PDB file of C-alpha atoms in Angstrom:
ATOM      1  CA  UNK A   1     119.029 110.670  88.256  1.00  0.00           C
ATOM      2  CA  UNK A   2     119.960 114.234  87.507  1.00  0.00           C
ATOM      3  CA  UNK A   3     117.890 117.286  88.366  1.00  0.00           C
ATOM      4  CA  UNK A   4     118.296 121.035  88.484  1.00  0.00           C
ATOM      5  CA  UNK A   5     116.753 123.665  90.741  1.00  0.00           C
ATOM      6  CA  UNK A   6     116.646 127.329  89.873  1.00  0.00           C
ATOM      7  CA  UNK A   7     116.298 129.062  93.193  1.00  0.00           C
ATOM      8  CA  UNK A   8     114.497 132.181  91.962  1.00  0.00           C
ATOM      9  CA  UNK A   9     111.573 132.231  89.587  1.00  0.00           C
ATOM     10  CA  UNK A  10     111.924 135.982  89.065  1.00  0.00           C
ATOM     11  CA  UNK A  11     114.846 138.404  89.478  1.00  0.00           C
ATOM     12  CA  UNK A  12     114.597 142.154  89.032  1.00  0.00           C
ATOM     13  CA  UNK A  13     117.623 144.426  88.632  1.00  0.00           C
ATOM     14  CA  UNK A  14     118.346 147.955  87.513  1.00  0.00           C
ATOM     15  CA  UNK A  15     120.333 148.610  84.363  1.00  0.00           C
ATOM     16  CA  UNK A  16     124.043 148.755  85.152  1.00  0.00           C
ATOM     17  CA  UNK A  17     123.824 146.652  88.331  1.00  0.00           C
ATOM     18  CA  UNK A  18     125.103 143.077  88.708  1.00  0.00           C
ATOM     19  CA  UNK A  19     123.041 140.044  87.812  1.00  0.00           C
ATOM     20  CA  UNK A  20     123.011 136.789  89.797  1.00  0.00           C
ATOM     21  CA  UNK A  21     120.816 133.866  88.753  1.00  0.00           C
ATOM     22  CA  UNK A  22     121.159 130.880  91.047  1.00  0.00           C
ATOM     23  CA  UNK A  23     121.160 127.209  90.079  1.00  0.00           C
ATOM     24  CA  UNK A  24     121.785 124.024  92.047  1.00  0.00           C
ATOM     25  CA  UNK A  25     122.065 120.643  90.425  1.00  0.00           C
ATOM     26  CA  UNK A  26     121.972 116.985  91.310  1.00  0.00           C
ATOM     27  CA  UNK A  27     123.803 114.444  89.209  1.00  0.00           C
ATOM     28  CA  UNK A  28     124.923 110.857  89.645  1.00  0.00           C
ATOM     29  CA  UNK A  29     127.916 111.324  87.355  1.00  0.00           C
ATOM     30  CA  UNK A  30     130.187 114.171  86.404  1.00  0.00           C
ATOM     31  CA  UNK A  31     127.723 116.576  84.886  1.00  0.00           C
ATOM     32  CA  UNK A  32     127.735 118.821  81.897  1.00  0.00           C
ATOM     33  CA  UNK A  33     125.996 122.082  82.760  1.00  0.00           C
ATOM     34  CA  UNK A  34     124.543 124.776  80.563  1.00  0.00           C
ATOM     35  CA  UNK A  35     122.714 128.074  80.674  1.00  0.00           C
ATOM     36  CA  UNK A  36     120.238 128.894  77.934  1.00  0.00           C
ATOM     37  CA  UNK A  37     118.402 132.158  77.347  1.00  0.00           C
ATOM     38  CA  UNK A  38     115.018 132.669  75.747  1.00  0.00           C
ATOM     39  CA  UNK A  39     113.809 136.104  74.727  1.00  0.00           C
ATOM     40  CA  UNK A  40     110.031 136.640  74.471  1.00  0.00           C
ATOM     41  CA  UNK A  41     108.470 134.597  71.688  1.00  0.00           C
ATOM     42  CA  UNK A  42     111.874 133.406  70.557  1.00  0.00           C
ATOM     43  CA  UNK A  43     113.749 130.134  70.565  1.00  0.00           C
ATOM     44  CA  UNK A  44     116.490 129.044  72.952  1.00  0.00           C
ATOM     45  CA  UNK A  45     120.051 130.266  72.695  1.00  0.00           C
ATOM     46  CA  UNK A  46     123.065 128.711  74.405  1.00  0.00           C
ATOM     47  CA  UNK A  47     124.763 131.219  76.721  1.00  0.00           C
ATOM     48  CA  UNK A  48     127.563 129.026  78.043  1.00  0.00           C
ATOM     49  CA  UNK A  49     128.478 125.459  78.929  1.00  0.00           C
ATOM     50  CA  UNK A  50     130.636 123.591  81.423  1.00  0.00           C
ATOM     51  CA  UNK A  51     132.022 120.230  80.309  1.00  0.00           C
ATOM     52  CA  UNK A  52     134.788 119.553  82.881  1.00  0.00           C
ATOM     53  CA  UNK A  53     137.394 122.014  81.658  1.00  0.00           C
ATOM     54  CA  UNK A  54     137.876 125.292  83.567  1.00  0.00           C
ATOM     55  CA  UNK A  55     135.399 125.750  86.412  1.00  0.00           C
ATOM     56  CA  UNK A  56     134.836 129.415  85.523  1.00  0.00           C
ATOM     57  CA  UNK A  57     133.056 129.485  82.212  1.00  0.00           C
ATOM     58  CA  UNK A  58     132.670 132.582  80.085  1.00  0.00           C
ATOM     59  CA  UNK A  59     129.763 132.895  77.709  1.00  0.00           C
ATOM     60  CA  UNK A  60     128.268 135.334  75.290  1.00  0.00           C
ATOM     61  CA  UNK A  61     127.114 138.879  76.093  1.00  0.00           C
ATOM     62  CA  UNK A  62     129.338 139.186  79.186  1.00  0.00           C
ATOM     63  CA  UNK A  63     127.782 136.339  81.151  1.00  0.00           C
ATOM     64  CA  UNK A  64     129.812 133.827  83.107  1.00  0.00           C
ATOM     65  CA  UNK A  65     129.160 130.954  85.487  1.00  0.00           C
ATOM     66  CA  UNK A  66     131.238 129.095  88.029  1.00  0.00           C
ATOM     67  CA  UNK A  67     130.998 125.361  88.594  1.00  0.00           C
ATOM     68  CA  UNK A  68     131.307 124.568  92.321  1.00  0.00           C
ATOM     69  CA  UNK A  69     131.231 120.846  92.886  1.00  0.00           C
ATOM     70  CA  UNK A  70     131.297 121.119  96.691  1.00  0.00           C
ATOM     71  CA  UNK A  71     128.179 123.285  96.618  1.00  0.00           C
ATOM     72  CA  UNK A  72     126.597 121.547  93.587  1.00  0.00           C
ATOM     73  CA  UNK A  73     125.988 124.994  92.147  1.00  0.00           C
ATOM     74  CA  UNK A  74     126.354 126.669  88.772  1.00  0.00           C
ATOM     75  CA  UNK A  75     125.264 130.273  89.282  1.00  0.00           C
ATOM     76  CA  UNK A  76     125.086 132.690  86.350  1.00  0.00           C
ATOM     77  CA  UNK A  77     126.481 136.211  86.756  1.00  0.00           C
ATOM     78  CA  UNK A  78     127.006 139.382  84.797  1.00  0.00           C
ATOM     79  CA  UNK A  79     128.760 142.479  86.177  1.00  0.00           C
ATOM     80  CA  UNK A  80     126.420 145.031  84.624  1.00  0.00           C
ATOM     81  CA  UNK A  81     122.894 144.378  83.375  1.00  0.00           C
ATOM     82  CA  UNK A  82     121.645 145.768  80.085  1.00  0.00           C
ATOM     83  CA  UNK A  83     118.049 146.280  79.067  1.00  0.00           C
ATOM     84  CA  UNK A  84     118.482 143.663  76.347  1.00  0.00           C
ATOM     85  CA  UNK A  85     119.254 141.035  79.017  1.00  0.00           C
ATOM     86  CA  UNK A  86     115.583 140.901  80.014  1.00  0.00           C
ATOM     87  CA  UNK A  87     114.566 137.333  79.169  1.00  0.00           C
ATOM     88  CA  UNK A  88     113.984 133.920  80.663  1.00  0.00           C
ATOM     89  CA  UNK A  89     117.039 131.908  81.653  1.00  0.00           C
ATOM     90  CA  UNK A  90     117.269 128.158  81.998  1.00  0.00           C
ATOM     91  CA  UNK A  91     119.862 126.172  83.889  1.00  0.00           C
ATOM     92  CA  UNK A  92     120.333 122.740  82.349  1.00  0.00           C
ATOM     93  CA  UNK A  93     122.169 119.571  83.378  1.00  0.00           C
ATOM     94  CA  UNK A  94     123.245 116.475  81.497  1.00  0.00           C
ATOM     95  CA  UNK A  95     125.004 113.447  82.877  1.00  0.00           C
ATOM     96  CA  UNK A  96     128.315 112.759  81.209  1.00  0.00           C
ATOM     97  CA  UNK A  97     129.162 109.259  80.121  1.00  0.00           C
ATOM     98  CA  UNK A  98     125.543 108.838  79.182  1.00  0.00           C
ATOM     99  CA  UNK A  99     125.554 109.309  75.438  1.00  0.00           C
ATOM    100  CA  UNK A 100     122.074 110.057  74.217  1.00  0.00           C
ATOM    101  CA  UNK A 101     120.849 111.157  77.640  1.00  0.00           C
ATOM    102  CA  UNK A 102     118.712 114.207  77.288  1.00  0.00           C
ATOM    103  CA  UNK A 103     119.270 117.582  78.901  1.00  0.00           C
ATOM    104  CA  UNK A 104     117.172 118.264  81.984  1.00  0.00           C
ATOM    105  CA  UNK A 105     115.887 121.820  82.289  1.00  0.00           C
ATOM    106  CA  UNK A 106     115.184 123.881  85.354  1.00  0.00           C
ATOM    107  CA  UNK A 107     111.855 125.692  85.507  1.00  0.00           C
ATOM    108  CA  UNK A 108     113.436 128.970  84.493  1.00  0.00           C
ATOM    109  CA  UNK A 109     114.207 132.396  85.978  1.00  0.00           C
ATOM    110  CA  UNK A 110     112.666 135.492  84.471  1.00  0.00           C
ATOM    111  CA  UNK A 111     115.075 138.419  84.532  1.00  0.00           C
ATOM    112  CA  UNK A 112     113.573 141.903  84.468  1.00  0.00           C
ATOM    113  CA  UNK A 113     115.801 144.943  83.908  1.00  0.00           C
ATOM    114  CA  UNK A 114     114.558 148.420  84.716  1.00  0.00           C
ATOM    115  CA  UNK A 115     116.044 151.707  83.572  1.00  0.00           C
TER     116      UNK A 115
ATOM    117  CA  UNK B   1     121.835 128.364  57.322  1.00  0.00           C
ATOM    118  CA  UNK B   2     122.730 125.214  59.243  1.00  0.00           C
ATOM    119  CA  UNK B   3     120.412 124.336  62.078  1.00  0.00           C
ATOM    120  CA  UNK B   4     117.144 122.730  63.099  1.00  0.00           C
ATOM    121  CA  UNK B   5     114.016 123.411  61.085  1.00  0.00           C
ATOM    122  CA  UNK B   6     110.541 122.836  62.512  1.00  0.00           C
ATOM    123  CA  UNK B   7     107.250 122.953  60.676  1.00  0.00           C
ATOM    124  CA  UNK B   8     104.655 124.284  61.110  1.00  0.00           C
ATOM    125  CA  UNK B   9     105.319 127.352  63.265  1.00  0.00           C
ATOM    126  CA  UNK B  10     101.705 127.703  64.368  1.00  0.00           C
ATOM    127  CA  UNK B  11      98.784 125.277  64.425  1.00  0.00           C
ATOM    128  CA  UNK B  12      95.271 125.209  65.807  1.00  0.00           C
ATOM    129  CA  UNK B  13      93.601 121.814  66.200  1.00  0.00           C
ATOM    130  CA  UNK B  14      90.220 120.690  67.363  1.00  0.00           C
ATOM    131  CA  UNK B  15      90.032 118.122  70.139  1.00  0.00           C
ATOM    132  CA  UNK B  16      90.435 114.648  68.669  1.00  0.00           C
ATOM    133  CA  UNK B  17      92.226 115.713  65.508  1.00  0.00           C
ATOM    134  CA  UNK B  18      95.627 114.314  64.647  1.00  0.00           C
ATOM    135  CA  UNK B  19      98.727 115.988  63.301  1.00  0.00           C
ATOM    136  CA  UNK B  20     102.463 115.505  62.847  1.00  0.00           C
ATOM    137  CA  UNK B  21     105.109 118.034  63.760  1.00  0.00           C
ATOM    138  CA  UNK B  22     108.123 117.834  61.491  1.00  0.00           C
ATOM    139  CA  UNK B  23     111.744 118.411  62.454  1.00  0.00           C
ATOM    140  CA  UNK B  24     114.901 118.249  60.348  1.00  0.00           C
ATOM    141  CA  UNK B  25     118.528 119.031  61.136  1.00  0.00           C
ATOM    142  CA  UNK B  26     121.435 119.457  58.760  1.00  0.00           C
ATOM    143  CA  UNK B  27     124.339 119.272  61.213  1.00  0.00           C
ATOM    144  CA  UNK B  28     124.805 115.499  60.958  1.00  0.00           C
ATOM    145  CA  UNK B  29     123.950 115.128  64.653  1.00  0.00           C
ATOM    146  CA  UNK B  30     123.175 111.671  65.963  1.00  0.00           C
ATOM    147  CA  UNK B  31     120.737 112.638  68.723  1.00  0.00           C
ATOM    148  CA  UNK B  32     117.387 114.381  68.376  1.00  0.00           C
ATOM    149  CA  UNK B  33     114.755 115.385  70.912  1.00  0.00           C
ATOM    150  CA  UNK B  34     111.244 116.723  71.325  1.00  0.00           C
ATOM    151  CA  UNK B  35     110.379 119.007  74.234  1.00  0.00           C
ATOM    152  CA  UNK B  36     107.275 120.871  75.248  1.00  0.00           C
ATOM    153  CA  UNK B  37     107.360 124.200  77.036  1.00  0.00           C
ATOM    154  CA  UNK B  38     104.603 125.342  79.362  1.00  0.00           C
ATOM    155  CA  UNK B  39     104.559 128.461  81.584  1.00  0.00           C
ATOM    156  CA  UNK B  40     106.389 127.895  84.862  1.00  0.00           C
ATOM    157  CA  UNK B  41     107.385 124.350  83.895  1.00  0.00           C
ATOM    158  CA  UNK B  42     110.541 124.899  81.884  1.00  0.00           C
ATOM    159  CA  UNK B  43     111.077 122.447  79.053  1.00  0.00           C
ATOM    160  CA  UNK B  44     110.007 118.845  79.542  1.00  0.00           C
ATOM    161  CA  UNK B  45     111.275 115.999  77.423  1.00  0.00           C
ATOM    162  CA  UNK B  46     108.648 114.104  75.453  1.00  0.00           C
ATOM    163  CA  UNK B  47     110.750 111.651  73.434  1.00  0.00           C
ATOM    164  CA  UNK B  48     114.300 111.413  72.245  1.00  0.00           C
ATOM    165  CA  UNK B  49     116.321 109.467  69.730  1.00  0.00           C
ATOM    166  CA  UNK B  50     119.931 108.818  70.696  1.00  0.00           C
ATOM    167  CA  UNK B  51     120.749 107.626  67.202  1.00  0.00           C
ATOM    168  CA  UNK B  52     119.084 106.672  63.957  1.00  0.00           C
ATOM    169  CA  UNK B  53     116.823 103.688  64.509  1.00  0.00           C
ATOM    170  CA  UNK B  54     116.270 104.209  68.237  1.00  0.00           C
ATOM    171  CA  UNK B  55     113.678 106.156  70.220  1.00  0.00           C
ATOM    172  CA  UNK B  56     113.014 106.415  73.936  1.00  0.00           C
ATOM    173  CA  UNK B  57     110.377 107.954  76.156  1.00  0.00           C
ATOM    174  CA  UNK B  58     111.095 111.070  78.124  1.00  0.00           C
ATOM    175  CA  UNK B  59     109.309 112.625  81.057  1.00  0.00           C
ATOM    176  CA  UNK B  60     105.905 113.255  79.394  1.00  0.00           C
ATOM    177  CA  UNK B  61     105.368 110.782  76.503  1.00  0.00           C
ATOM    178  CA  UNK B  62     101.656 110.048  76.946  1.00  0.00           C
ATOM    179  CA  UNK B  63      99.555 111.071  73.963  1.00  0.00           C
ATOM    180  CA  UNK B  64     102.528 111.277  71.599  1.00  0.00           C
ATOM    181  CA  UNK B  65     104.382 109.054  69.176  1.00  0.00           C
ATOM    182  CA  UNK B  66     107.622 109.671  67.318  1.00  0.00           C
ATOM    183  CA  UNK B  67     109.420 108.450  64.233  1.00  0.00           C
ATOM    184  CA  UNK B  68     113.124 108.788  63.498  1.00  0.00           C
ATOM    185  CA  UNK B  69     112.739 108.686  59.745  1.00  0.00           C
ATOM    186  CA  UNK B  70     116.456 108.932  59.014  1.00  0.00           C
ATOM    187  CA  UNK B  71     119.443 110.674  60.572  1.00  0.00           C
ATOM    188  CA  UNK B  72     118.116 114.114  59.618  1.00  0.00           C
ATOM    189  CA  UNK B  73     114.432 113.861  60.496  1.00  0.00           C
ATOM    190  CA  UNK B  74     112.515 113.235  63.729  1.00  0.00           C
ATOM    191  CA  UNK B  75     108.741 113.704  63.716  1.00  0.00           C
ATOM    192  CA  UNK B  76     106.256 113.990  66.581  1.00  0.00           C
ATOM    193  CA  UNK B  77     102.682 112.795  66.135  1.00  0.00           C
ATOM    194  CA  UNK B  78      99.592 113.600  68.133  1.00  0.00           C
ATOM    195  CA  UNK B  79      97.052 110.887  67.343  1.00  0.00           C
ATOM    196  CA  UNK B  80      94.069 112.448  69.137  1.00  0.00           C
ATOM    197  CA  UNK B  81      94.794 115.964  70.298  1.00  0.00           C
ATOM    198  CA  UNK B  82      93.599 117.130  73.722  1.00  0.00           C
ATOM    199  CA  UNK B  83      93.469 120.662  75.205  1.00  0.00           C
ATOM    200  CA  UNK B  84      96.203 119.595  77.668  1.00  0.00           C
ATOM    201  CA  UNK B  85      98.551 119.336  74.700  1.00  0.00           C
ATOM    202  CA  UNK B  86      98.302 123.056  74.034  1.00  0.00           C
ATOM    203  CA  UNK B  87     101.926 124.090  74.321  1.00  0.00           C
ATOM    204  CA  UNK B  88     105.022 125.252  72.493  1.00  0.00           C
ATOM    205  CA  UNK B  89     106.977 122.344  71.068  1.00  0.00           C
ATOM    206  CA  UNK B  90     110.705 122.457  70.459  1.00  0.00           C
ATOM    207  CA  UNK B  91     112.816 120.039  68.496  1.00  0.00           C
ATOM    208  CA  UNK B  92     116.537 119.863  69.170  1.00  0.00           C
ATOM    209  CA  UNK B  93     119.588 117.959  68.052  1.00  0.00           C
ATOM    210  CA  UNK B  94     122.949 117.355  69.680  1.00  0.00           C
ATOM    211  CA  UNK B  95     126.252 115.629  69.363  1.00  0.00           C
ATOM    212  CA  UNK B  96     128.343 113.858  71.936  1.00  0.00           C
ATOM    213  CA  UNK B  97     132.073 113.917  72.245  1.00  0.00           C
ATOM    214  CA  UNK B  98     134.617 111.865  74.103  1.00  0.00           C
ATOM    215  CA  UNK B  99     133.250 109.996  77.122  1.00  0.00           C
ATOM    216  CA  UNK B 100     129.738 111.017  76.280  1.00  0.00           C
ATOM    217  CA  UNK B 101     130.192 114.708  76.926  1.00  0.00           C
ATOM    218  CA  UNK B 102     127.156 116.553  75.686  1.00  0.00           C
ATOM    219  CA  UNK B 103     128.204 119.711  73.885  1.00  0.00           C
ATOM    220  CA  UNK B 104     124.749 121.212  74.058  1.00  0.00           C
ATOM    221  CA  UNK B 105     121.742 121.382  71.886  1.00  0.00           C
ATOM    222  CA  UNK B 106     120.711 123.301  68.842  1.00  0.00           C
ATOM    223  CA  UNK B 107     117.029 124.143  69.036  1.00  0.00           C
ATOM    224  CA  UNK B 108     114.460 124.775  66.385  1.00  0.00           C
ATOM    225  CA  UNK B 109     112.356 127.917  66.554  1.00  0.00           C
ATOM    226  CA  UNK B 110     109.347 126.102  67.987  1.00  0.00           C
ATOM    227  CA  UNK B 111     105.784 125.197  67.054  1.00  0.00           C
ATOM    228  CA  UNK B 112     102.995 126.941  68.920  1.00  0.00           C
ATOM    229  CA  UNK B 113     100.097 124.472  69.113  1.00  0.00           C
ATOM    230  CA  UNK B 114      96.627 125.294  70.390  1.00  0.00           C
ATOM    231  CA  UNK B 115      94.024 122.577  70.875  1.00  0.00           C
ATOM    232  CA  UNK B 116      90.461 123.845  71.237  1.00  0.00           C
TER     233      UNK B 116
END
């Protein structure tokens, strides 16, 4: 069965500094991996996805993530944080070859950005 | 605009009351899902429907029922609401490509339910 662990429940950075949100996954098959973002009192927005193409995935708003099979990790990074990046971020896994299998969400990481 | 539409956006129920949350998508997706979101818990799957005519339990199905009315619509019913069902509920739909690759979900805007 697949699972995902977000290693930090809360990350605080200053505006203009790098962002690192850590995620480890467990999957029986070749996984699809995603990062979603949720701003306060808003719905969920897809940031980026890995589906077995390039291991370095670029998403929206300058975010990117690298799939590392040997480390079972899919960490989210951004070179320079912006105030508007403050939100909750979810790492998500789905087993491939399992059509209809639902996405499994991590518990989330709250990103705070100070000026 | 194409997407997933949930109704209602807000609801307050008394313990023991019943209600149905509605969800419709216009992207011709085969799969639809209901999640609940609680603080510090992420999103947990309640039920899903891989295709029209099928439904399956997720991680937290107790106290809920679902109906996949047609390809577009997937409703969630609370037969006898309890305070523990106070949560934000999200409906989502998705499509699968070659070899079952999941291309990600499109989420509705959520229903904030309070049971008193």
